[in-house]
GROMACS .gro file of C-alpha atoms in nm:
model
  404
    1MET     CA    1  11.407   4.682   8.283
    2LYS     CA    2  11.313   4.980   8.041
    3ALA     CA    3  11.442   5.269   8.227
    4ARG     CA    4  11.891   5.318   8.128
    5LEU     CA    5  12.084   5.490   7.919
    6SER     CA    6  12.055   5.457   7.595
    7GLY     CA    7  12.427   5.350   7.430
    8ARG     CA    8  12.721   5.613   7.462
    9PRO     CA    9  12.739   6.008   7.520
   10ARG     CA   10  12.803   6.114   7.146
   11ILE     CA   11  12.920   6.442   7.013
   12GLU     CA   12  12.624   6.641   6.806
   13THR     CA   13  12.682   7.032   6.627
   14VAL     CA   14  12.439   7.262   6.571
   15ASN     CA   15  12.491   7.609   6.405
   16GLY     CA   16  12.889   7.556   6.446
   17SER     CA   17  12.845   7.462   6.787
   18SER     CA   18  12.921   7.099   6.960
   19TYR     CA   19  12.823   6.903   7.292
   20TRP     CA   20  12.803   6.578   7.413
   21VAL     CA   21  12.449   6.450   7.456
   22GLN     CA   22  12.358   6.124   7.625
   23ALA     CA   23  11.995   5.987   7.588
   24TYR     CA   24  11.795   5.751   7.835
   25TYR     CA   25  11.475   5.607   7.838
   26THR     CA   26  11.164   5.660   8.096
   27PRO     CA   27  11.063   5.351   8.334
   28SER     CA   28  10.767   5.434   8.107
   29GLY     CA   29  10.964   5.370   7.748
   30GLN     CA   30  11.011   5.696   7.664
   31ARG     CA   31  11.325   5.827   7.511
   32LYS     CA   32  11.521   6.119   7.629
   33ARG     CA   33  11.796   6.312   7.588
   34VAL     CA   34  12.057   6.632   7.858
   35THR     CA   35  12.344   6.760   7.678
   36ALA     CA   36  12.646   6.940   7.848
   37GLN     CA   37  13.018   7.043   7.827
   38SER     CA   38  13.185   6.702   7.819
   39GLY     CA   39  13.047   6.307   7.755
   40ARG     CA   40  13.134   6.205   8.138
   41GLU     CA   41  12.880   6.572   8.248
   42ALA     CA   42  12.624   6.458   7.987
   43LYS     CA   43  12.634   6.069   8.160
   44GLN     CA   44  12.644   6.173   8.487
   45LEU     CA   45  12.363   6.345   8.410
   46ALA     CA   46  12.152   6.139   8.243
   47LYS     CA   47  12.223   5.890   8.549
   48GLU     CA   48  11.983   6.170   8.819
   49ARG     CA   49  11.738   6.272   8.508
   50LEU     CA   50  11.712   5.879   8.588
   51ALA     CA   51  11.710   5.807   8.898
   52SER     CA   52  11.452   6.102   9.046
   53GLU     CA   53  11.225   5.980   8.768
   54LEU     CA   54  11.250   5.646   8.876
   55GLN     CA   55  11.239   5.771   9.286
   56ASP     CA   56  10.900   5.964   9.136
   57GLU     CA   57  10.789   5.681   8.968
   58ALA     CA   58  10.817   5.404   9.286
   59ILE     CA   59  10.600   5.765   9.567
   60ALA     CA   60  10.363   5.645   9.294
   61GLN     CA   61  10.334   5.236   9.393
   62GLY     CA   62  10.395   5.303   9.718
   63HIS     CA   63  10.769   5.244   9.756
   64THR     CA   64  10.817   5.494   9.929
   65THR     CA   65  11.094   5.436  10.203
   66PHE     CA   66  11.345   5.063  10.132
   67LYS     CA   67  11.099   4.877  10.420
   68LYS     CA   68  10.774   4.978  10.214
   69PHE     CA   69  10.920   4.828   9.905
   70ALA     CA   70  11.103   4.518  10.172
   71GLU     CA   71  10.748   4.412  10.231
   72LYS     CA   72  10.688   4.403   9.849
   73PHE     CA   73  10.994   4.247   9.817
   74ILE     CA   74  10.861   3.943  10.176
   75ALA     CA   75  10.490   3.972   9.963
   76ASP     CA   76  10.611   3.925   9.590
   77SER     CA   77  10.867   3.581   9.683
   78ARG     CA   78  10.604   3.430   9.907
   79ASN     CA   79  10.377   3.422   9.573
   80GLY     CA   80  10.688   3.356   9.380
   81ARG     CA   81  10.908   3.736   9.244
   82ASP     CA   82  10.968   3.728   8.819
   83GLY     CA   83  10.805   3.433   8.751
   84GLU     CA   84  11.008   3.196   9.068
   85GLN     CA   85  10.878   2.958   9.225
   86PRO     CA   86  10.651   3.064   9.522
   87LEU     CA   87  10.917   3.051   9.853
   88GLN     CA   88  10.964   2.821  10.124
   89PRO     CA   89  10.748   2.914  10.422
   90ALA     CA   90  11.095   2.850  10.615
   91THR     CA   91  11.278   3.092  10.370
   92ILE     CA   92  10.986   3.356  10.497
   93ALA     CA   93  11.042   3.381  10.804
   94GLY     CA   94  11.426   3.413  10.771
   95TYR     CA   95  11.370   3.667  10.559
   96GLU     CA   96  11.150   3.847  10.792
   97SER     CA   97  11.341   3.764  11.097
   98TYR     CA   98  11.688   3.910  10.941
   99LEU     CA   99  11.474   4.235  10.813
  100ARG     CA  100  11.308   4.267  11.171
  101ASN     CA  101  11.606   4.240  11.343
  102TRP     CA  102  11.907   4.379  11.100
  103ILE     CA  103  11.769   4.536  10.832
  104ASN     CA  104  11.520   4.762  10.869
  105PRO     CA  105  11.672   4.928  11.218
  106GLN     CA  106  11.947   5.056  10.989
  107LEU     CA  107  11.744   5.146  10.629
  108GLY     CA  108  11.455   5.081  10.646
  109ALA     CA  109  11.260   5.419  10.696
  110LEU     CA  110  11.474   5.539  10.405
  111PRO     CA  111  11.389   5.707  10.114
  112LEU     CA  112  11.456   5.405   9.826
  113GLY     CA  113  11.615   5.575   9.571
  114ASP     CA  114  11.835   5.788   9.835
  115ILE     CA  115  12.068   5.507   9.978
  116ASN     CA  116  12.372   5.504   9.783
  117THR     CA  117  12.692   5.302   9.759
  118ALA     CA  118  12.877   5.525  10.009
  119LYS     CA  119  12.489   5.457  10.323
  120MET     CA  120  12.533   5.085  10.214
  121ARG     CA  121  12.920   5.083  10.320
  122GLU     CA  122  12.822   5.239  10.613
  123PHE     CA  123  12.546   4.951  10.669
  124ARG     CA  124  12.826   4.731  10.626
  125ASP     CA  125  13.045   4.776  10.850
  126HIS     CA  126  12.731   4.812  11.108
  127LEU     CA  127  12.591   4.453  10.988
  128ILE     CA  128  12.988   4.354  11.125
  129ALA     CA  129  13.022   4.545  11.453
  130ARG     CA  130  12.709   4.430  11.563
  131CYS     CA  131  12.576   4.059  11.402
  132PRO     CA  132  12.680   3.785  11.636
  133SER     CA  133  12.884   3.676  11.390
  134ARG     CA  134  13.020   3.799  11.068
  135ASN     CA  135  12.778   3.421  10.871
  136THR     CA  136  12.527   3.669  11.007
  137ALA     CA  137  12.639   3.933  10.878
  138LYS     CA  138  12.675   3.852  10.554
  139HIS     CA  139  12.381   3.691  10.494
  140ALA     CA  140  12.167   4.077  10.616
  141LEU     CA  141  12.416   4.233  10.359
  142ASN     CA  142  12.277   3.958  10.070
  143LEU     CA  143  11.991   4.015  10.159
  144ALA     CA  144  11.984   4.350  10.129
  145LYS     CA  145  12.140   4.322   9.791
  146ALA     CA  146  11.884   4.134   9.654
  147ILE     CA  147  11.570   4.334   9.788
  148PHE     CA  148  11.764   4.623   9.535
  149THR     CA  149  11.810   4.331   9.214
  150TYR     CA  150  11.452   4.365   9.222
  151ALA     CA  151  11.416   4.689   9.299
  152ALA     CA  152  11.628   4.757   9.024
  153LEU     CA  153  11.470   4.513   8.823
  154LEU     CA  154  11.163   4.719   8.873
  155ASP     CA  155  11.319   5.050   8.783
  156ALA     CA  156  11.198   5.147   9.143
  157VAL     CA  157  11.624   5.215   9.165
  158PHE     CA  158  11.871   5.303   8.828
  159ALA     CA  159  12.126   5.042   9.010
  160ASN     CA  160  12.194   4.876   9.318
  161PRO     CA  161  12.405   5.017   9.535
  162ALA     CA  162  12.501   4.745   9.705
  163GLU     CA  163  12.619   4.587   9.482
  164GLY     CA  164  13.063   4.529   9.490
  165VAL     CA  165  12.905   4.555   9.888
  166LYS     CA  166  13.095   4.257  10.058
  167ILE     CA  167  13.177   4.087  10.370
  168LYS     CA  168  13.409   3.794  10.378
  169LEU     CA  169  13.441   3.518  10.566
  170ASP     CA  170  13.734   3.430  10.801
  171TRP     CA  171  13.803   3.117  10.612
  172SER     CA  172  14.009   2.968  10.926
  173ALA     CA  173  13.671   3.031  11.166
  174HIS     CA  174  13.501   2.853  10.864
  175GLU     CA  175  13.688   2.582  10.871
  176ASP     CA  176  13.713   2.496  11.192
  177LEU     CA  177  13.271   2.588  11.235
  178LYS     CA  178  13.331   2.279  10.968
  179SER     CA  179  13.536   2.031  11.219
  180ASP     CA  180  13.298   2.191  11.526
  181ARG     CA  181  12.918   2.120  11.394
  182ILE     CA  182  13.027   1.712  11.384
  183PRO     CA  183  13.002   1.440  11.689
  184SER     CA  184  13.312   1.267  11.805
  185GLU     CA  185  13.258   0.823  11.761
  186GLN     CA  186  13.311   0.849  12.164
  187ASP     CA  187  13.002   1.054  12.106
  188MET     CA  188  12.783   0.929  11.939
  189ALA     CA  189  12.886   0.612  12.128
  190GLU     CA  190  12.756   0.766  12.456
  191ILE     CA  191  12.462   0.854  12.291
  192ASP     CA  192  12.348   0.526  12.111
  193GLU     CA  193  12.389   0.422  12.447
  194MET     CA  194  12.158   0.587  12.607
  195ALA     CA  195  11.901   0.634  12.369
  196ARG     CA  196  11.924   0.234  12.331
  197ASP     CA  197  11.900   0.225  12.732
  198LEU     CA  198  11.614   0.492  12.738
  199TYR     CA  199  11.373   0.198  12.484
  200TYR     CA  200  11.397  -0.086  12.649
  201SER     CA  201  11.409   0.040  12.987
  202ASP     CA  202  11.218  -0.134  13.308
  203ASP     CA  203  10.994   0.174  13.367
  204PRO     CA  204  10.699   0.186  13.146
  205ARG     CA  205  10.691   0.536  13.109
  206ILE     CA  206  11.022   0.574  13.038
  207ALA     CA  207  10.951   0.273  12.788
  208HIS     CA  208  10.638   0.419  12.635
  209THR     CA  209  10.788   0.789  12.519
  210TYR     CA  210  11.080   0.633  12.412
  211CYS     CA  211  10.917   0.357  12.198
  212ARG     CA  212  10.815   0.598  11.952
  213TYR     CA  213  11.172   0.811  11.967
  214TYR     CA  214  11.431   0.573  11.936
  215PRO     CA  215  11.276   0.486  11.622
  216MET     CA  216  11.247   0.867  11.545
  217PHE     CA  217  11.682   0.896  11.616
  218LEU     CA  218  11.780   0.620  11.411
  219ILE     CA  219  11.605   0.741  11.096
  220LEU     CA  220  11.779   1.009  11.133
  221ARG     CA  221  12.113   0.866  11.308
  222MET     CA  222  12.125   0.637  11.062
  223THR     CA  223  12.035   0.776  10.732
  224GLY     CA  224  12.102   1.163  10.669
  225VAL     CA  225  11.714   1.283  10.674
  226ARG     CA  226  11.678   1.669  10.839
  227ILE     CA  227  11.443   1.631  11.091
  228SER     CA  228  11.226   1.793  10.844
  229GLU     CA  229  11.235   1.554  10.629
  230CYS     CA  230  11.207   1.208  10.932
  231LEU     CA  231  10.926   1.499  11.103
  232GLY     CA  232  10.798   1.477  10.713
  233LEU     CA  233  10.734   1.105  10.662
  234GLN     CA  234  10.420   0.852  10.544
  235TRP     CA  235  10.468   0.480  10.666
  236GLY     CA  236  10.364   0.478  10.195
  237ASP     CA  237  10.755   0.630  10.195
  238PHE     CA  238  10.882   0.312  10.318
  239GLU     CA  239  10.992  -0.026  10.063
  240THR     CA  240  10.798  -0.317  10.181
  241GLY     CA  241  11.015  -0.521  10.505
  242TYR     CA  242  11.129  -0.080  10.575
  243SER     CA  243  11.461  -0.152  10.392
  244SER     CA  244  11.499   0.176  10.188
  245VAL     CA  245  11.276   0.513  10.226
  246THR     CA  246  11.219   0.797   9.984
  247ILE     CA  247  11.228   1.087  10.080
  248SER     CA  248  11.022   1.332   9.836
  249ARG     CA  249  10.845   1.628  10.174
  250LYS     CA  250  10.973   1.760  10.432
  251VAL     CA  251  10.778   1.933  10.733
  252ASP     CA  252  10.829   2.242  10.948
  253ARG     CA  253  10.880   2.385  11.242
  254THR     CA  254  10.562   2.620  11.352
  255ARG     CA  255  10.561   2.969  11.321
  256GLY     CA  256  10.277   3.152  11.493
  257ASN     CA  257   9.932   3.089  11.368
  258GLN     CA  258  10.045   2.806  11.076
  259SER     CA  259   9.807   2.542  10.943
  260LEU     CA  260   9.897   2.142  10.874
  261LYS     CA  261   9.887   2.225  10.519
  262GLN     CA  262  10.165   2.542  10.472
  263ARG     CA  263  10.408   2.313  10.719
  264VAL     CA  264  10.391   2.110  10.479
  265GLY     CA  265  10.594   2.096  10.133
  266LYS     CA  266  10.833   1.983   9.905
  267THR     CA  267  11.149   1.902   9.983
  268LYS     CA  268  11.447   2.209  10.035
  269THR     CA  269  11.600   2.135   9.629
  270LYS     CA  270  11.542   1.865   9.343
  271ASN     CA  271  11.786   1.665   9.539
  272SER     CA  272  11.671   1.624   9.840
  273ARG     CA  273  11.408   1.339   9.654
  274ARG     CA  274  11.589   1.083   9.726
  275THR     CA  275  11.554   0.717   9.805
  276ILE     CA  276  11.828   0.624  10.053
  277PRO     CA  277  11.876   0.181  10.266
  278VAL     CA  278  11.744   0.194  10.589
  279PRO     CA  279  12.008  -0.066  10.807
  280PRO     CA  280  11.924  -0.374  10.858
  281PRO     CA  281  11.983  -0.359  11.229
  282VAL     CA  282  11.699  -0.011  11.247
  283ARG     CA  283  11.433  -0.196  10.971
  284PRO     CA  284  11.293  -0.416  11.322
  285ILE     CA  285  11.233  -0.167  11.521
  286ILE     CA  286  11.045  -0.020  11.237
  287ALA     CA  287  10.835  -0.251  11.249
  288GLU     CA  288  10.772  -0.207  11.581
  289TRP     CA  289  10.635   0.147  11.613
  290ARG     CA  290  10.403   0.047  11.295
  291LEU     CA  291  10.194  -0.151  11.539
  292ALA     CA  292  10.182   0.085  11.823
  293CYS     CA  293  10.187   0.376  11.599
  294PRO     CA  294   9.871   0.573  11.631
  295ALA     CA  295   9.670   0.537  11.272
  296THR     CA  296   9.602   0.877  11.104
  297LYS     CA  297   9.426   0.948  10.717
  298GLU     CA  298   9.726   1.079  10.538
  299GLY     CA  299   9.965   0.750  10.783
  300TRP     CA  300  10.187   0.976  10.888
  301VAL     CA  301  10.510   0.754  11.038
  302PHE     CA  302  10.598   0.988  11.377
  303PRO     CA  303  10.233   1.203  11.438
  304THR     CA  304  10.032   1.327  11.753
  305LYS     CA  305   9.734   1.268  11.965
  306ALA     CA  306   9.570   1.461  11.691
  307GLY     CA  307   9.684   1.321  11.366
  308ARG     CA  308   9.932   1.610  11.313
  309PRO     CA  309  10.288   1.570  11.220
  310LEU     CA  310  10.537   1.646  11.582
  311ASP     CA  311  10.651   1.978  11.547
  312TYR     CA  312  11.030   2.054  11.629
  313ASN     CA  313  11.040   2.172  11.907
  314ASN     CA  314  10.855   1.930  12.088
  315VAL     CA  315  11.100   1.682  11.943
  316LYS     CA  316  11.356   1.931  12.119
  317ASN     CA  317  11.203   1.988  12.375
  318LYS     CA  318  11.069   1.623  12.498
  319PHE     CA  319  11.347   1.396  12.323
  320TRP     CA  320  11.648   1.562  12.296
  321LYS     CA  321  11.735   1.772  12.498
  322PRO     CA  322  11.624   1.516  12.803
  323LEU     CA  323  11.842   1.239  12.597
  324LEU     CA  324  12.166   1.478  12.597
  325ARG     CA  325  12.055   1.568  12.987
  326ARG     CA  326  12.088   1.193  13.056
  327VAL     CA  327  12.409   1.138  12.870
  328ASN     CA  328  12.566   1.390  13.055
  329SER     CA  329  12.409   1.339  13.383
  330ARG     CA  330  12.596   0.949  13.306
  331ARG     CA  331  12.931   1.174  13.234
  332ASP     CA  332  12.911   1.301  13.508
  333GLU     CA  333  12.900   1.028  13.756
  334GLN     CA  334  13.273   0.949  13.549
  335PHE     CA  335  13.433   1.277  13.571
  336LYS     CA  336  13.375   1.385  13.227
  337PRO     CA  337  13.350   1.653  13.065
  338GLN     CA  338  13.023   1.729  12.935
  339LEU     CA  339  12.949   1.611  12.516
  340VAL     CA  340  12.834   1.959  12.342
  341ASP     CA  341  12.516   2.008  12.219
  342HIS     CA  342  12.562   1.968  11.844
  343GLY     CA  343  12.187   1.954  11.777
  344LEU     CA  344  11.987   1.725  11.641
  345HIS     CA  345  12.122   1.866  11.248
  346GLY     CA  346  12.415   1.721  11.430
  347LEU     CA  347  12.341   1.327  11.335
  348ARG     CA  348  12.336   1.432  10.986
  349HIS     CA  349  12.651   1.503  10.993
  350PHE     CA  350  12.813   1.272  11.139
  351PHE     CA  351  12.626   1.034  10.932
  352VAL     CA  352  12.755   1.249  10.594
  353SER     CA  353  13.138   1.228  10.805
  354LEU     CA  354  13.110   0.848  10.834
  355LEU     CA  355  13.089   0.749  10.438
  356VAL     CA  356  13.343   1.085  10.347
  357ARG     CA  357  13.628   0.920  10.563
  358GLU     CA  358  13.550   0.569  10.356
  359GLY     CA  359  13.583   0.763  10.072
  360ARG     CA  360  13.205   0.673   9.995
  361ILE     CA  361  13.206   1.083   9.895
  362LYS     CA  362  12.958   1.011   9.590
  363GLU     CA  363  12.712   0.772   9.774
  364ALA     CA  364  12.720   1.041  10.082
  365SER     CA  365  12.617   1.273   9.787
  366ALA     CA  366  12.318   1.162   9.707
  367PHE     CA  367  12.206   1.001  10.012
  368ALA     CA  368  12.262   1.311  10.209
  369GLY     CA  369  11.965   1.528   9.917
  370HIS     CA  370  12.315   1.718   9.814
  371SER     CA  371  12.247   2.057   9.529
  372SER     CA  372  12.620   1.890   9.408
  373VAL     CA  373  12.920   1.680   9.508
  374ALA     CA  374  13.126   2.035   9.496
  375PHE     CA  375  12.864   2.143   9.762
  376THR     CA  376  12.991   1.769  10.008
  377LEU     CA  377  13.352   1.754   9.889
  378ASP     CA  378  13.372   2.195  10.031
  379GLN     CA  379  13.222   2.127  10.376
  380TYR     CA  380  13.299   1.792  10.463
  381GLY     CA  381  13.639   1.752  10.222
  382HIS     CA  382  13.839   1.824  10.566
  383LEU     CA  383  13.727   1.454  10.639
  384ILE     CA  384  13.878   1.303  10.374
  385PRO     CA  385  14.215   1.079  10.501
  386ASN     CA  386  14.537   1.197  10.576
  387ASP     CA  387  14.767   0.943  10.659
  388THR     CA  388  15.098   0.767  10.573
  389ARG     CA  389  14.857   0.484  10.461
  390THR     CA  390  14.677   0.722  10.161
  391MET     CA  391  14.925   0.914  10.087
  392GLU     CA  392  15.107   0.582  10.030
  393GLU     CA  393  14.870   0.428   9.760
  394VAL     CA  394  14.800   0.768   9.601
  395THR     CA  395  15.169   0.752   9.563
  396ARG     CA  396  15.157   0.412   9.446
  397ILE     CA  397  14.881   0.490   9.201
  398VAL     CA  398  14.999   0.838   9.011
  399SER     CA  399  15.299   0.626   9.019
  400ARG     CA  400  15.171   0.266   8.836
  401ASP     CA  401  15.315   0.351   8.449
  402LEU     CA  402  15.537   0.553   8.504
  403ILE     CA  403  15.887   0.466   8.344
  404VAL     CA  404  16.239   0.645   8.388
   0.00000   0.00000   0.00000
């Protein structure tokens, strides 16, 4: 960033008269000075002059409004912003959704340089009042802050007006959500039973449908992979005998007229590239599916008839939701309450929760492809046993060599 204040205000004396001087650098790198009766006034005047020059420069570059600069932010993010790796299409789509629904309606038409901290606090309060959750509001605010940070980096504004503007989450509600998103063992047992019954159904039509979806269900349920990673599997990713599977790519859901090349990408993070063991009972099911699976040039494990990877919405609407409807229909007959739909991602949460409850936190983090063990503990640490037996074991360990 070339545009900045140069040092602190200082006193200069000329012909017996003293005054305060504040120097600053313009966007082009030119050094200028302003004078005033006090150091505070000199610094404030330099900031105002600098902000004015930055706004003129932004206008000259076509960044007249927040919306215009946000478009540049998106375009640069798509190609790799400030030397970073290009963002994934799914991330870009999420940014565009937040801009379209929550940010641009409030800030889009405003001149970039006219948005100050007071306006950002007003925007923050609007988000809290209108967004469906504080979490959504926080994401929208953080994106706006990121755009202003980039604007400051490019000398489109003097400073980030959203700096220090925050949205705090309700920790108790946030913790409750961590538990609510995980299916219970009883619920999962009923889902397991229904999926198995459909796979072995005497109805040829149903059995044909679940010939593909049951192996997918087992992979999601027994390895904890993300649905995008499951849809990105190729037969070459499996070890001989299907004893393990290596995750090295993902296939995002279709958005607009995206090509297959745009949907297929690298895993979410470097830790997401991992090898996961496949439980022995699952291996024969995968082997049977390979015999029935349509052959494709790339070797997709779950292809469409056209030879492309299945789309997330296809799996959700043709497999997951019908499966839950069947489970709930059976529960109705038994006068049980309806199952909550935790989504396909609930299978991943269930897998991780099983390992955490058994104290295998490092393995849970590694097999889930989390960024760190700390993240796993933050998200699932509430599942660590806290019963009397655990308490007694802890006291035994810490007092092992104690002499009193």
